[in-house]
PDB file of C-alpha atoms and ligand atoms in Angstrom:
ATOM      1  CA  UNK A   1     -19.669 -18.208  58.994  1.00  0.00           C
ATOM      2  CA  UNK A   2     -17.153 -20.003  61.184  1.00  0.00           C
ATOM      3  CA  UNK A   3     -13.388 -20.386  60.992  1.00  0.00           C
ATOM      4  CA  UNK A   4     -11.158 -23.288  61.927  1.00  0.00           C
ATOM      5  CA  UNK A   5      -7.418 -23.649  62.359  1.00  0.00           C
ATOM      6  CA  UNK A   6      -5.230 -26.730  62.364  1.00  0.00           C
ATOM      7  CA  UNK A   7      -1.581 -27.420  63.095  1.00  0.00           C
ATOM      8  CA  UNK A   8       0.507 -30.580  62.926  1.00  0.00           C
ATOM      9  CA  UNK A   9       4.137 -31.677  62.949  1.00  0.00           C
ATOM     10  CA  UNK A  10       5.631 -35.068  62.093  1.00  0.00           C
ATOM     11  CA  UNK A  11       9.182 -36.349  62.288  1.00  0.00           C
ATOM     12  CA  UNK A  12      11.065 -37.388  59.119  1.00  0.00           C
ATOM     13  CA  UNK A  13      12.559 -40.875  59.219  1.00  0.00           C
ATOM     14  CA  UNK A  14      14.028 -43.575  56.973  1.00  0.00           C
ATOM     15  CA  UNK A  15      12.122 -46.359  55.233  1.00  0.00           C
ATOM     16  CA  UNK A  16       8.872 -44.400  54.964  1.00  0.00           C
ATOM     17  CA  UNK A  17       7.219 -42.970  51.836  1.00  0.00           C
ATOM     18  CA  UNK A  18       6.768 -39.195  51.945  1.00  0.00           C
ATOM     19  CA  UNK A  19       3.048 -38.397  51.614  1.00  0.00           C
ATOM     20  CA  UNK A  20       2.099 -34.703  51.690  1.00  0.00           C
ATOM     21  CA  UNK A  21      -1.314 -33.309  50.886  1.00  0.00           C
ATOM     22  CA  UNK A  22      -2.354 -36.735  49.592  1.00  0.00           C
ATOM     23  CA  UNK A  23       0.539 -36.840  47.094  1.00  0.00           C
ATOM     24  CA  UNK A  24       3.430 -39.293  47.144  1.00  0.00           C
ATOM     25  CA  UNK A  25       6.621 -37.264  46.817  1.00  0.00           C
ATOM     26  CA  UNK A  26       9.987 -38.680  45.795  1.00  0.00           C
ATOM     27  CA  UNK A  27      12.304 -38.223  48.785  1.00  0.00           C
ATOM     28  CA  UNK A  28      14.789 -40.451  50.631  1.00  0.00           C
ATOM     29  CA  UNK A  29      12.863 -40.078  53.907  1.00  0.00           C
ATOM     30  CA  UNK A  30       9.179 -39.971  54.871  1.00  0.00           C
ATOM     31  CA  UNK A  31       7.048 -38.808  57.774  1.00  0.00           C
ATOM     32  CA  UNK A  32       6.770 -41.092  60.786  1.00  0.00           C
ATOM     33  CA  UNK A  33       3.384 -41.754  62.399  1.00  0.00           C
ATOM     34  CA  UNK A  34       0.632 -44.267  63.068  1.00  0.00           C
ATOM     35  CA  UNK A  35      -1.260 -43.460  59.854  1.00  0.00           C
ATOM     36  CA  UNK A  36       0.506 -42.395  56.640  1.00  0.00           C
ATOM     37  CA  UNK A  37       1.576 -39.348  58.738  1.00  0.00           C
ATOM     38  CA  UNK A  38       0.390 -36.844  56.114  1.00  0.00           C
ATOM     39  CA  UNK A  39       0.975 -33.698  58.148  1.00  0.00           C
ATOM     40  CA  UNK A  40      -0.957 -31.522  55.679  1.00  0.00           C
ATOM     41  CA  UNK A  41      -4.099 -33.637  55.760  1.00  0.00           C
ATOM     42  CA  UNK A  42      -3.916 -33.991  59.553  1.00  0.00           C
ATOM     43  CA  UNK A  43      -3.774 -30.210  60.021  1.00  0.00           C
ATOM     44  CA  UNK A  44      -6.574 -29.826  57.460  1.00  0.00           C
ATOM     45  CA  UNK A  45      -8.712 -32.395  59.314  1.00  0.00           C
ATOM     46  CA  UNK A  46      -8.219 -30.505  62.590  1.00  0.00           C
ATOM     47  CA  UNK A  47      -9.151 -27.216  60.916  1.00  0.00           C
ATOM     48  CA  UNK A  48     -12.328 -28.741  59.457  1.00  0.00           C
ATOM     49  CA  UNK A  49     -13.364 -30.359  62.741  1.00  0.00           C
ATOM     50  CA  UNK A  50     -12.523 -27.189  64.657  1.00  0.00           C
ATOM     51  CA  UNK A  51     -14.590 -24.949  62.393  1.00  0.00           C
ATOM     52  CA  UNK A  52     -17.690 -27.046  63.042  1.00  0.00           C
ATOM     53  CA  UNK A  53     -17.035 -27.505  66.780  1.00  0.00           C
ATOM     54  CA  UNK A  54     -16.374 -31.223  66.341  1.00  0.00           C
ATOM     55  CA  UNK A  55     -13.285 -31.628  68.536  1.00  0.00           C
ATOM     56  CA  UNK A  56      -9.970 -32.782  67.089  1.00  0.00           C
ATOM     57  CA  UNK A  57      -8.367 -35.502  64.989  1.00  0.00           C
ATOM     58  CA  UNK A  58      -7.197 -37.343  68.106  1.00  0.00           C
ATOM     59  CA  UNK A  59     -10.795 -37.680  69.327  1.00  0.00           C
ATOM     60  CA  UNK A  60     -12.100 -38.747  65.935  1.00  0.00           C
ATOM     61  CA  UNK A  61      -9.244 -41.025  64.814  1.00  0.00           C
ATOM     62  CA  UNK A  62      -7.215 -42.177  67.845  1.00  0.00           C
ATOM     63  CA  UNK A  63      -3.665 -43.272  67.019  1.00  0.00           C
ATOM     64  CA  UNK A  64      -4.141 -46.207  69.402  1.00  0.00           C
ATOM     65  CA  UNK A  65      -6.744 -47.697  67.040  1.00  0.00           C
ATOM     66  CA  UNK A  66      -5.200 -50.423  64.825  1.00  0.00           C
ATOM     67  CA  UNK A  67      -7.796 -49.534  62.174  1.00  0.00           C
ATOM     68  CA  UNK A  68      -5.785 -46.389  61.375  1.00  0.00           C
ATOM     69  CA  UNK A  69      -2.339 -48.052  61.139  1.00  0.00           C
ATOM     70  CA  UNK A  70      -0.721 -46.766  57.900  1.00  0.00           C
ATOM     71  CA  UNK A  71      -4.173 -45.387  57.013  1.00  0.00           C
ATOM     72  CA  UNK A  72      -4.551 -43.087  53.977  1.00  0.00           C
ATOM     73  CA  UNK A  73      -5.211 -39.722  55.660  1.00  0.00           C
ATOM     74  CA  UNK A  74      -7.531 -38.678  52.843  1.00  0.00           C
ATOM     75  CA  UNK A  75     -10.116 -40.769  54.742  1.00  0.00           C
ATOM     76  CA  UNK A  76      -9.897 -38.332  57.706  1.00  0.00           C
ATOM     77  CA  UNK A  77     -10.456 -35.307  55.463  1.00  0.00           C
ATOM     78  CA  UNK A  78     -13.317 -36.779  53.442  1.00  0.00           C
ATOM     79  CA  UNK A  79     -15.129 -38.033  56.565  1.00  0.00           C
ATOM     80  CA  UNK A  80     -14.635 -34.745  58.436  1.00  0.00           C
ATOM     81  CA  UNK A  81     -15.964 -32.810  55.444  1.00  0.00           C
ATOM     82  CA  UNK A  82     -19.050 -35.028  55.436  1.00  0.00           C
ATOM     83  CA  UNK A  83     -19.569 -34.407  59.165  1.00  0.00           C
ATOM     84  CA  UNK A  84     -19.500 -30.659  58.478  1.00  0.00           C
ATOM     85  CA  UNK A  85     -22.067 -31.049  55.708  1.00  0.00           C
ATOM     86  CA  UNK A  86     -24.223 -33.151  58.040  1.00  0.00           C
ATOM     87  CA  UNK A  87     -24.232 -30.174  60.457  1.00  0.00           C
ATOM     88  CA  UNK A  88     -25.484 -27.888  57.682  1.00  0.00           C
ATOM     89  CA  UNK A  89     -22.219 -26.231  56.639  1.00  0.00           C
ATOM     90  CA  UNK A  90     -20.207 -26.041  53.423  1.00  0.00           C
ATOM     91  CA  UNK A  91     -16.486 -25.437  53.077  1.00  0.00           C
ATOM     92  CA  UNK A  92     -15.734 -22.023  51.548  1.00  0.00           C
ATOM     93  CA  UNK A  93     -11.933 -21.919  51.297  1.00  0.00           C
ATOM     94  CA  UNK A  94      -8.688 -23.344  52.632  1.00  0.00           C
ATOM     95  CA  UNK A  95      -5.373 -21.548  53.166  1.00  0.00           C
ATOM     96  CA  UNK A  96      -2.378 -23.571  54.319  1.00  0.00           C
ATOM     97  CA  UNK A  97       1.343 -23.203  54.922  1.00  0.00           C
ATOM     98  CA  UNK A  98       3.770 -26.127  54.922  1.00  0.00           C
ATOM     99  CA  UNK A  99       7.036 -25.732  56.852  1.00  0.00           C
ATOM    100  CA  UNK A 100       9.772 -27.931  55.366  1.00  0.00           C
ATOM    101  CA  UNK A 101      13.508 -27.433  54.972  1.00  0.00           C
ATOM    102  CA  UNK A 102      13.464 -30.352  52.568  1.00  0.00           C
ATOM    103  CA  UNK A 103      12.273 -31.379  50.091  1.00  0.00           C
ATOM    104  CA  UNK A 104      11.844 -28.136  48.189  1.00  0.00           C
ATOM    105  CA  UNK A 105       8.076 -27.771  47.766  1.00  0.00           C
ATOM    106  CA  UNK A 106       7.988 -24.948  45.218  1.00  0.00           C
ATOM    107  CA  UNK A 107       7.750 -27.356  42.260  1.00  0.00           C
ATOM    108  CA  UNK A 108       4.804 -29.322  43.727  1.00  0.00           C
ATOM    109  CA  UNK A 109       2.652 -26.565  45.252  1.00  0.00           C
ATOM    110  CA  UNK A 110       0.466 -26.192  42.155  1.00  0.00           C
ATOM    111  CA  UNK A 111      -0.099 -29.949  41.854  1.00  0.00           C
ATOM    112  CA  UNK A 112      -0.972 -30.217  45.556  1.00  0.00           C
ATOM    113  CA  UNK A 113      -3.397 -27.326  45.267  1.00  0.00           C
ATOM    114  CA  UNK A 114      -5.243 -29.025  42.400  1.00  0.00           C
ATOM    115  CA  UNK A 115      -5.247 -32.370  44.216  1.00  0.00           C
ATOM    116  CA  UNK A 116      -6.648 -30.842  47.429  1.00  0.00           C
ATOM    117  CA  UNK A 117      -9.284 -28.846  45.539  1.00  0.00           C
ATOM    118  CA  UNK A 118     -10.490 -32.031  43.820  1.00  0.00           C
ATOM    119  CA  UNK A 119     -10.530 -33.907  47.161  1.00  0.00           C
ATOM    120  CA  UNK A 120     -12.555 -31.126  48.806  1.00  0.00           C
ATOM    121  CA  UNK A 121     -14.888 -30.425  45.870  1.00  0.00           C
ATOM    122  CA  UNK A 122     -13.715 -26.795  45.684  1.00  0.00           C
ATOM    123  CA  UNK A 123     -12.522 -24.643  42.790  1.00  0.00           C
ATOM    124  CA  UNK A 124      -8.718 -24.435  42.665  1.00  0.00           C
ATOM    125  CA  UNK A 125      -8.951 -20.736  43.490  1.00  0.00           C
ATOM    126  CA  UNK A 126     -10.494 -21.619  46.892  1.00  0.00           C
ATOM    127  CA  UNK A 127      -7.462 -23.660  47.981  1.00  0.00           C
ATOM    128  CA  UNK A 128      -4.137 -21.947  48.630  1.00  0.00           C
ATOM    129  CA  UNK A 129      -0.886 -23.810  49.293  1.00  0.00           C
ATOM    130  CA  UNK A 130       2.123 -21.934  50.652  1.00  0.00           C
ATOM    131  CA  UNK A 131       5.534 -23.354  51.552  1.00  0.00           C
ATOM    132  CA  UNK A 132       8.291 -22.059  53.799  1.00  0.00           C
ATOM    133  CA  UNK A 133      11.638 -23.474  54.873  1.00  0.00           C
ATOM    134  CA  UNK A 134      12.620 -23.457  58.527  1.00  0.00           C
ATOM    135  CA  UNK A 135      15.504 -21.064  57.727  1.00  0.00           C
ATOM    136  CA  UNK A 136      17.787 -23.828  59.088  1.00  0.00           C
ATOM    137  CA  UNK A 137      16.480 -23.086  62.627  1.00  0.00           C
ATOM    138  CA  UNK A 138      15.026 -25.692  65.003  1.00  0.00           C
ATOM    139  CA  UNK A 139      13.875 -29.224  64.215  1.00  0.00           C
ATOM    140  CA  UNK A 140      12.175 -28.208  60.956  1.00  0.00           C
ATOM    141  CA  UNK A 141      15.205 -26.171  59.882  1.00  0.00           C
ATOM    142  CA  UNK A 142      17.433 -29.202  60.502  1.00  0.00           C
ATOM    143  CA  UNK A 143      15.093 -31.244  58.261  1.00  0.00           C
ATOM    144  CA  UNK A 144      14.134 -33.485  61.188  1.00  0.00           C
ATOM    145  CA  UNK A 145      10.423 -32.724  60.800  1.00  0.00           C
ATOM    146  CA  UNK A 146       7.771 -31.135  58.606  1.00  0.00           C
ATOM    147  CA  UNK A 147       4.955 -28.951  59.951  1.00  0.00           C
ATOM    148  CA  UNK A 148       1.748 -27.478  58.564  1.00  0.00           C
ATOM    149  CA  UNK A 149      -0.718 -24.745  59.523  1.00  0.00           C
ATOM    150  CA  UNK A 150      -4.198 -24.634  57.980  1.00  0.00           C
ATOM    151  CA  UNK A 151      -7.056 -22.136  58.162  1.00  0.00           C
ATOM    152  CA  UNK A 152     -10.528 -22.882  56.776  1.00  0.00           C
ATOM    153  CA  UNK A 153     -13.780 -20.949  56.486  1.00  0.00           C
ATOM    154  CA  UNK A 154     -17.161 -22.686  56.529  1.00  0.00           C
ATOM    155  CA  UNK A 155     -20.591 -21.188  55.971  1.00  0.00           C
ATOM    156  CA  UNK A 156     -24.180 -22.381  56.279  1.00  0.00           C
ATOM    157  CA  UNK A 157     -25.378 -24.312  53.215  1.00  0.00           C
TER     158      UNK A 157
HETATM  159 MG1   MG B 201      -0.519 -35.969  62.708  1.00  0.00          MG
END
């Protein structure tokens, strides 16, 4: 068995859709980045790549590459999962924490969990989604950014 961890933070800005965990969420501001800036899927991609010793999301999907402009970040997750399988591993479970002062994520955690489980081909029980505010401290607490931590476990097929 091997473990992987991932972390990401993106700034919130105007005139952007808010995409989190592959879901479009109604909110006046969205995350700013080269791709769709889905902070959850970026941290998940890094955790997957890390578990299999495959480097990081910046190596695999450079933000200088025009191919990834406004890209759907589900592509990064699905491709990274395939690379893990190609190395002879399967994903066992995912545990993640989203740090957001706003929007309130309590009402969408269950939907995100189901969406991620379907994307990863895992039972819902093997994907856990937690949410915390920034307690009004720092950039996340001022609702200037959203962050995410992810841990994954992989095992030989
Ligand atoms: Mg990112």
